[in-house]
Coordinates of N, CA and C in Angstrom, one line a residue:
M299 N 1.1 -1.1 -0.1 CA 0.2 0.2 -0.3 C 1.0 0.9 0.3
S300 N 0.4 2.1 -0.8 CA 1.7 3.0 -1.0 C 1.4 5.0 0.1
G301 N 0.4 4.5 1.1 CA -0.2 5.3 1.9 C 1.1 5.6 3.7
S302 N 1.7 4.5 3.4 CA 3.0 4.4 4.0 C 4.6 4.7 3.4
V303 N 5.1 5.2 2.4 CA 5.8 5.7 0.9 C 5.5 7.1 1.2
I304 N 7.6 7.4 2.0 CA 7.8 8.5 1.7 C 8.2 9.0 0.3
I305 N 8.4 10.6 -0.1 CA 9.3 10.3 -1.3 C 9.5 12.2 -0.6
R306 N 10.6 11.8 -1.1 CA 11.8 12.6 -0.1 C 13.1 12.7 -2.0
P307 N 13.6 13.3 -1.4 CA 14.9 13.4 -2.1 C 16.2 13.0 -1.7
W308 N 17.1 12.1 -2.1 CA 17.7 11.4 -2.7 C 19.2 12.1 -1.7
R309 N 19.7 10.8 -1.1 CA 20.7 11.9 -0.1 C 21.5 10.5 -0.1
E310 N 23.0 11.5 0.1 CA 24.3 10.8 -0.1 C 24.3 9.0 1.0
D311 N 23.0 9.4 2.0 CA 23.2 7.8 2.7 C 22.6 7.1 2.5
D312 N 22.1 6.8 1.3 CA 20.8 6.5 0.3 C 21.9 4.9 0.3
S313 N 20.9 4.0 0.3 CA 22.1 3.1 0.2 C 22.2 2.5 -1.7
L314 N 23.2 2.6 -1.7 CA 23.7 2.6 -3.6 C 23.7 1.5 -4.1
S315 N 23.6 0.2 -4.0 CA 23.4 -0.9 -4.3 C 21.9 -1.3 -3.9
E316 N 21.4 -1.1 -3.0 CA 19.5 -1.1 -3.2 C 19.1 -0.8 -4.5
I317 N 19.7 0.8 -4.4 CA 19.4 1.7 -5.5 C 19.4 1.1 -6.9
T318 N 21.0 0.5 -6.7 CA 20.4 0.0 -8.3 C 20.4 -1.0 -8.7
R319 N 19.8 -1.9 -7.1 CA 19.1 -3.1 -7.5 C 17.7 -3.2 -7.4
L320 N 17.1 -2.4 -7.2 CA 15.8 -1.6 -7.6 C 15.7 -1.5 -9.3
L321 N 17.0 -0.9 -9.6 CA 17.1 -0.8 -10.9 C 16.1 -1.8 -11.8
H322 N 17.7 -2.6 -11.5 CA 17.7 -3.7 -12.1 C 16.3 -4.7 -12.4
E323 N 16.0 -4.7 -10.9 CA 14.6 -5.7 -10.6 C 13.3 -5.1 -11.8
S324 N 13.6 -3.4 -12.0 CA 12.4 -2.6 -12.0 C 12.2 -2.5 -14.1
Y325 N 13.7 -2.8 -14.6 CA 13.6 -3.5 -15.4 C 14.0 -4.8 -16.1
A326 N 14.0 -5.3 -15.7 CA 14.3 -6.7 -15.7 C 13.2 -7.9 -17.2
E327 N 12.2 -7.2 -17.3 CA 10.5 -7.0 -17.9 C 11.7 -6.9 -19.3
L328 N 12.1 -5.5 -18.6 CA 12.4 -5.4 -20.3 C 13.2 -6.1 -21.4
A329 N 14.2 -6.1 -19.8 CA 15.8 -7.5 -20.6 C 15.6 -8.3 -21.0
A330 N 14.5 -9.2 -20.2 CA 14.4 -10.7 -21.0 C 13.1 -9.7 -22.0
L331 N 13.0 -8.7 -22.7 CA 12.6 -8.9 -24.5 C 13.8 -8.7 -24.7
G332 N 14.7 -8.1 -24.4 CA 16.0 -8.1 -25.0 C 16.2 -7.0 -25.3
L333 N 15.3 -5.5 -24.9 CA 15.7 -4.1 -24.8 C 17.1 -3.5 -23.9
R334 N 17.8 -3.7 -24.1 CA 19.6 -3.0 -23.2 C 18.8 -1.4 -22.4
F335 N 18.2 -1.7 -21.7 CA 17.8 0.1 -21.0 C 19.2 0.2 -20.7
L336 N 19.9 1.2 -19.9 CA 20.7 1.5 -19.2 C 20.4 1.4 -17.4
A337 N 19.1 1.1 -17.4 CA 19.0 1.3 -15.9 C 19.3 -0.7 -16.2
T338 N 19.2 -1.7 -17.1 CA 18.7 -2.9 -16.9 C 20.8 -3.4 -16.8
H339 N 21.9 -2.6 -17.1 CA 22.5 -3.8 -16.3 C 24.1 -2.4 -15.2
Q340 N 23.2 -0.9 -14.9 CA 24.4 0.3 -14.8 C 24.9 -0.5 -13.8
D341 N 26.4 0.0 -13.0 CA 26.8 -0.3 -11.6 C 26.4 0.6 -11.1
D342 N 26.7 0.6 -10.0 CA 26.2 1.8 -8.8 C 27.2 3.6 -9.4
S343 N 28.6 3.0 -9.8 CA 28.8 4.4 -10.4 C 28.5 4.9 -10.8
T344 N 27.9 4.0 -12.2 CA 26.5 4.5 -13.0 C 25.5 5.2 -11.9
T345 N 24.8 5.2 -11.7 CA 23.9 5.3 -10.4 C 24.4 6.1 -9.7
L346 N 25.1 6.2 -8.9 CA 25.6 7.7 -8.5 C 25.8 8.9 -8.8
R347 N 26.4 8.9 -10.7 CA 26.2 9.3 -11.4 C 25.8 10.1 -11.3
R348 N 24.0 9.0 -12.2 CA 23.5 9.1 -12.5 C 22.5 10.1 -11.8
L349 N 22.5 9.5 -10.6 CA 21.9 10.6 -8.9 C 22.5 11.4 -8.7
R350 N 23.7 12.0 -9.0 CA 24.3 13.5 -8.5 C 23.8 13.9 -10.0
E351 N 24.0 13.3 -11.2 CA 23.8 14.4 -12.3 C 22.0 15.3 -12.4
G352 N 21.3 15.6 -12.1 CA 19.9 15.6 -11.6 C 19.4 15.7 -9.9
H353 N 18.2 15.8 -10.1 CA 17.8 16.4 -9.0 C 17.1 14.7 -8.8
A354 N 18.2 14.2 -7.8 CA 17.0 12.8 -7.3 C 16.2 12.5 -6.3
F355 N 15.1 11.6 -6.0 CA 14.4 11.8 -5.4 C 13.7 9.4 -5.5
V356 N 13.9 9.7 -3.6 CA 13.4 8.8 -3.9 C 11.7 8.1 -2.8
A357 N 11.6 6.6 -3.3 CA 9.9 6.6 -2.0 C 10.5 5.5 -2.3
V358 N 10.3 5.8 0.0 CA 10.5 5.1 0.9 C 9.4 4.9 1.8
D359 N 9.6 3.2 2.3 CA 8.8 2.4 2.7 C 9.0 1.8 4.2
R360 N 9.2 2.1 5.6 CA 10.0 1.3 6.2 C 11.3 1.6 6.3
G361 N 11.8 2.2 5.9 CA 13.7 2.8 4.8 C 13.8 2.0 4.3
R362 N 13.1 1.2 3.9 CA 13.3 0.2 2.0 C 13.1 1.5 0.9
V363 N 14.8 1.4 0.2 CA 14.1 2.1 -1.3 C 12.9 1.1 -2.2
V364 N 11.4 2.1 -2.4 CA 11.0 1.1 -3.5 C 10.4 1.6 -4.9
G365 N 11.4 2.9 -5.2 CA 11.0 3.6 -6.6 C 12.5 4.7 -6.2
T366 N 12.5 5.9 -7.2 CA 13.8 6.1 -7.9 C 13.1 6.9 -8.5
I367 N 13.5 8.2 -9.3 CA 13.3 8.3 -9.8 C 13.7 9.6 -10.4
T368 N 15.2 10.8 -11.6 CA 16.3 11.7 -11.0 C 15.5 13.0 -12.6
L369 N 15.6 14.0 -12.0 CA 15.0 14.8 -13.0 C 16.2 15.9 -13.7
Y370 N 16.7 16.0 -15.2 CA 17.6 16.7 -15.2 C 17.5 18.1 -16.0
A371 N 18.9 19.1 -15.7 CA 17.2 20.6 -16.6 C 18.2 19.8 -18.2
A372 N 17.7 21.3 -19.3 CA 18.4 21.0 -20.1 C 19.8 21.1 -20.5
Q373 N 20.1 20.1 -21.3 CA 21.5 19.8 -21.4 C 21.9 20.1 -23.1
P374 N 22.6 21.2 -23.6 CA 23.1 22.1 -24.1 C 23.5 20.7 -25.2
D375 N 24.7 20.2 -24.6 CA 25.0 19.2 -25.4 C 24.6 17.5 -26.1
S376 N 23.4 17.5 -25.6 CA 22.5 16.0 -25.6 C 22.4 16.0 -27.6
P377 N 22.5 14.9 -27.3 CA 21.8 14.4 -28.9 C 20.4 14.2 -30.2
C378 N 20.5 14.3 -28.5 CA 18.7 14.7 -28.5 C 18.2 16.4 -28.4
V379 N 17.4 16.7 -29.9 CA 17.8 17.7 -30.3 C 16.7 18.5 -29.0
W380 N 15.1 17.9 -29.4 CA 14.5 18.5 -27.5 C 15.6 18.5 -26.5
Y381 N 16.2 18.4 -26.0 CA 16.8 18.2 -24.6 C 17.6 19.4 -24.8
R382 N 17.8 19.9 -25.8 CA 19.2 20.9 -25.4 C 18.5 22.1 -25.4
Q383 N 16.6 22.2 -25.4 CA 16.2 23.5 -25.7 C 16.0 23.9 -24.0
S384 N 16.0 25.0 -24.0 CA 16.0 25.5 -22.2 C 14.4 25.4 -22.3
G385 N 14.0 25.5 -20.7 CA 12.8 25.3 -20.1 C 12.5 24.3 -20.5
V386 N 13.5 23.6 -21.3 CA 12.7 21.2 -21.3 C 13.8 21.4 -20.3
Y387 N 13.1 20.3 -19.4 CA 13.6 19.4 -18.1 C 13.8 18.0 -18.7
Q388 N 13.8 16.7 -18.4 CA 13.7 15.7 -18.5 C 14.0 14.5 -17.3
F389 N 12.9 13.3 -17.1 CA 13.2 12.7 -16.3 C 14.0 11.3 -16.9
G390 N 15.0 10.4 -15.8 CA 15.0 9.1 -16.0 C 15.3 8.0 -14.9
Q391 N 15.9 7.3 -14.6 CA 16.3 6.0 -14.1 C 14.9 6.2 -13.4
F392 N 13.7 5.9 -13.6 CA 13.1 5.9 -13.4 C 12.0 4.1 -12.8
A393 N 12.0 4.7 -11.6 CA 11.8 2.1 -11.7 C 10.8 2.4 -9.8
V394 N 10.3 1.6 -9.9 CA 9.3 1.3 -9.0 C 9.7 0.2 -8.7
H395 N 9.5 -0.7 -7.8 CA 9.9 -2.0 -7.3 C 8.9 -3.3 -8.3
P396 N 9.6 -4.5 -8.9 CA 8.5 -5.4 -9.2 C 7.1 -5.3 -8.4
E397 N 7.4 -5.6 -7.4 CA 5.5 -5.7 -6.4 C 5.7 -4.7 -5.7
R398 N 6.2 -3.4 -6.3 CA 5.0 -2.7 -5.3 C 4.2 -1.3 -6.7
Q399 N 4.2 -1.5 -7.9 CA 3.9 -1.8 -8.5 C 2.3 -1.3 -8.7
R400 N 1.8 -0.7 -9.8 CA 0.5 -0.3 -9.2 C -1.0 0.1 -8.2
E401 N 0.8 0.6 -6.9 CA -0.3 1.0 -6.3 C 0.2 2.0 -6.1
G402 N -0.2 3.5 -6.8 CA 0.7 4.7 -7.1 C 1.8 5.2 -7.2
I403 N 2.9 4.6 -6.9 CA 4.2 5.1 -5.8 C 4.5 5.4 -7.5
G404 N 4.8 5.7 -8.2 CA 5.1 6.0 -10.1 C 4.2 7.0 -10.0
H405 N 2.5 7.0 -10.1 CA 2.7 8.8 -10.1 C 3.3 9.7 -8.4
R406 N 3.0 9.2 -7.7 CA 3.3 9.9 -6.6 C 4.8 10.9 -6.9
L407 N 6.4 9.4 -7.5 CA 7.2 9.9 -7.7 C 7.1 11.0 -9.2
L408 N 6.7 10.8 -10.4 CA 6.2 12.1 -11.3 C 5.7 13.0 -11.1
Q409 N 4.8 13.0 -10.2 CA 4.3 14.0 -9.5 C 4.9 15.3 -8.7
R410 N 5.8 14.7 -8.5 CA 7.2 15.1 -7.2 C 8.3 15.6 -8.3
I411 N 8.4 15.3 -9.3 CA 9.4 15.7 -10.2 C 8.7 17.4 -11.4
E412 N 7.0 17.1 -10.9 CA 6.5 17.7 -12.1 C 6.7 19.0 -11.0
D413 N 6.3 18.9 -9.6 CA 6.6 20.1 -9.1 C 7.6 21.1 -8.7
E414 N 8.5 20.0 -9.0 CA 10.2 20.6 -9.1 C 10.7 21.0 -9.8
A415 N 10.0 20.0 -10.9 CA 10.6 21.4 -12.8 C 9.6 22.7 -12.7
R416 N 8.6 22.7 -12.1 CA 7.6 23.5 -12.0 C 8.5 25.0 -12.0
A417 N 9.0 24.9 -10.2 CA 9.8 25.2 -9.2 C 11.1 25.9 -10.0
L418 N 12.1 25.3 -10.6 CA 13.0 25.6 -10.9 C 12.7 26.3 -12.7
G419 N 11.8 26.6 -12.4 CA 11.0 26.9 -13.9 C 11.0 26.8 -15.0
A420 N 10.7 24.8 -15.8 CA 11.0 24.4 -16.3 C 9.5 24.8 -17.4
I421 N 9.6 24.9 -19.0 CA 7.8 24.5 -19.2 C 7.7 23.7 -20.0
E422 N 8.7 22.3 -20.1 CA 8.2 20.8 -20.3 C 9.2 19.7 -19.6
L423 N 8.2 18.8 -19.8 CA 9.1 17.7 -18.1 C 8.7 17.2 -19.8
S424 N 9.7 16.3 -20.0 CA 9.8 15.0 -20.9 C 11.2 13.7 -20.4
L425 N 10.5 13.4 -21.3 CA 11.2 11.4 -21.4 C 11.9 10.9 -22.4
D426 N 12.2 9.7 -22.4 CA 12.3 9.2 -23.6 C 12.3 7.5 -22.9
T427 N 11.7 7.1 -23.6 CA 12.1 4.8 -23.7 C 11.6 4.0 -24.6
A428 N 12.1 3.1 -24.9 CA 12.5 2.5 -26.3 C 10.4 2.5 -27.0
E429 N 10.7 2.9 -28.1 CA 9.6 2.5 -28.6 C 8.6 1.2 -28.3
T430 N 9.3 0.3 -29.0 CA 8.6 -1.1 -29.0 C 8.8 -1.6 -27.8
A431 N 8.7 -0.5 -26.7 CA 7.9 -0.4 -25.1 C 6.6 -0.1 -25.4
E432 N 5.7 -1.1 -25.1 CA 4.3 0.1 -26.2 C 3.8 -0.1 -25.0
H433 N 3.8 -0.8 -23.6 CA 2.7 -0.6 -22.8 C 3.2 1.1 -22.1
L434 N 5.1 1.5 -22.0 CA 4.6 2.9 -21.0 C 4.5 3.8 -22.3
C435 N 4.3 3.3 -24.0 CA 4.5 4.4 -24.5 C 2.9 5.4 -24.5
R436 N 2.1 4.6 -23.6 CA 0.2 4.1 -23.8 C 0.8 4.9 -22.7
W437 N 1.4 4.7 -21.1 CA 1.7 5.0 -20.0 C 0.8 6.4 -20.1
Y438 N 2.8 6.7 -21.1 CA 3.0 8.3 -20.8 C 1.6 9.3 -21.5
A439 N 1.7 8.4 -22.4 CA 0.8 8.9 -23.5 C -0.7 9.8 -22.4
R440 N -1.6 8.4 -21.7 CA -3.1 8.7 -21.4 C -1.8 9.8 -20.0
L441 N -1.1 10.5 -19.5 CA -0.6 11.3 -18.2 C -0.3 12.2 -19.1
G442 N -0.3 12.7 -20.0 CA -1.0 14.1 -20.9 C 0.6 14.3 -21.8
F443 N 1.7 13.0 -21.8 CA 2.8 13.6 -22.9 C 2.5 13.5 -23.9
R444 N 3.0 13.9 -24.8 CA 2.6 14.1 -26.4 C 4.1 13.2 -26.9
F445 N 4.2 12.6 -28.0 CA 5.7 12.3 -29.0 C 5.6 13.6 -29.4
I446 N 7.0 13.8 -29.4 CA 8.0 14.7 -29.7 C 9.4 14.3 -31.2
Q447 N 9.5 13.2 -30.9 CA 11.1 12.5 -32.1 C 11.7 11.8 -31.4
H448 N 12.0 10.6 -32.6 CA 12.4 10.0 -32.0 C 14.3 10.0 -31.9
V449 N 14.9 9.4 -30.9 CA 16.3 9.3 -30.8 C 17.3 8.3 -30.7
S450 N 18.0 7.7 -30.8 CA 18.9 6.4 -30.3 C 19.9 7.2 -30.1
W451 N 20.6 6.7 -29.0 CA 21.1 7.0 -28.0 C 22.4 5.4 -28.2
D452 N 23.6 6.2 -27.5 CA 25.0 4.9 -27.8 C 25.2 3.8 -26.4
V453 N 24.3 4.3 -25.5 CA 24.0 3.0 -24.4 C 22.7 2.2 -24.4
T454 N 21.5 2.2 -25.9 CA 21.3 1.8 -25.8 C 20.9 1.0 -26.9
N455 N 20.0 -0.4 -26.9 CA 19.9 -1.5 -28.2 C 19.0 -0.9 -29.3
Y456 N 18.2 0.1 -29.3 CA 17.2 0.5 -30.0 C 16.5 1.6 -30.1
R457 N 15.9 2.4 -31.1 CA 15.2 3.9 -31.4 C 14.6 3.9 -30.2
S458 N 14.7 5.3 -30.1 CA 13.7 5.8 -28.4 C 12.3 6.9 -29.2
M459 N 11.1 7.0 -28.8 CA 10.4 7.5 -28.5 C 10.9 8.7 -27.4
V460 N 10.7 10.0 -27.7 CA 11.1 11.2 -26.6 C 10.0 11.8 -27.2
F461 N 9.2 11.9 -25.1 CA 7.8 12.3 -25.6 C 8.1 13.5 -24.1
S462 N 6.9 14.6 -24.3 CA 7.4 15.7 -23.5 C 5.7 15.9 -23.6
K463 N 5.7 16.6 -21.8 CA 4.6 18.0 -21.5 C 4.8 18.6 -20.9
S464 N 3.8 20.0 -21.5 CA 3.7 21.4 -20.8 C 3.3 21.5 -19.2
L465 N 4.1 22.9 -18.9 CA 4.2 22.7 -18.1 C 3.3 23.7 -17.3
S466 N 2.5 24.0 -18.2 CA 1.8 25.9 -18.3 C 0.7 25.3 -16.9
A467 N 0.3 26.3 -16.2 CA -0.1 26.2 -15.1 C -2.1 25.4 -15.6
H468 N -2.1 25.3 -17.2 CA -3.2 25.1 -16.8 C -3.1 23.3 -16.9
S469 N -2.6 22.6 -17.1 CA -1.6 20.7 -17.1 C -1.2 20.7 -15.6
S470 N -1.2 22.1 -14.6 CA -1.2 22.1 -13.3 C -2.0 20.1 -12.8
R471 N -0.7 19.3 -12.5 CA -1.9 18.5 -11.1 C -2.4 17.2 -12.4
S472 N -1.8 16.9 -13.7 CA -2.2 16.6 -14.3 C -1.8 14.8 -14.5
T473 N -0.3 14.6 -14.1 CA -0.2 12.9 -13.8 C -0.7 12.6 -12.4
T474 N -2.1 13.1 -10.9 CA -2.6 12.0 -10.9 C -3.8 12.1 -11.8
S475 N -3.9 11.9 -12.9 CA -5.2 12.0 -12.6 C -4.8 10.2 -13.2

């Protein structure tokens, strides 16, 4: 039940191996489909680098990390043209433990970074995922994200779809629907 789950900023004293293991377990089903998301195989040093590069949050239940997400500001050197634009924030390293999915934890993590992005002045919140992960593409579309472009990354073995959603005042709180 997500009622006991606390969403808070990631701290340096949070267990890095626990977060890396969470990512591996959460992405295992995608890995079994042959999709090589970075989160399927990254090591602790990669997890730490990704956490530190952005505004990272964790979902904690009774001292155990059951979810994570990281928000990143515009990246002027990104291979993705959309991510280079000022005001376009993106999120990644998004995972909820498989046993805790469908409890609303993912929605709460998304809402937290959406609020954070707005506070930081973002005008768009974006993400990318494998185009063949159709269930994820449909889920993000239901949450108000629209398709922007395709992109290929050096660290994956698939073509990604970039999705984005406006963070204007009229779209406030829309990830809770």
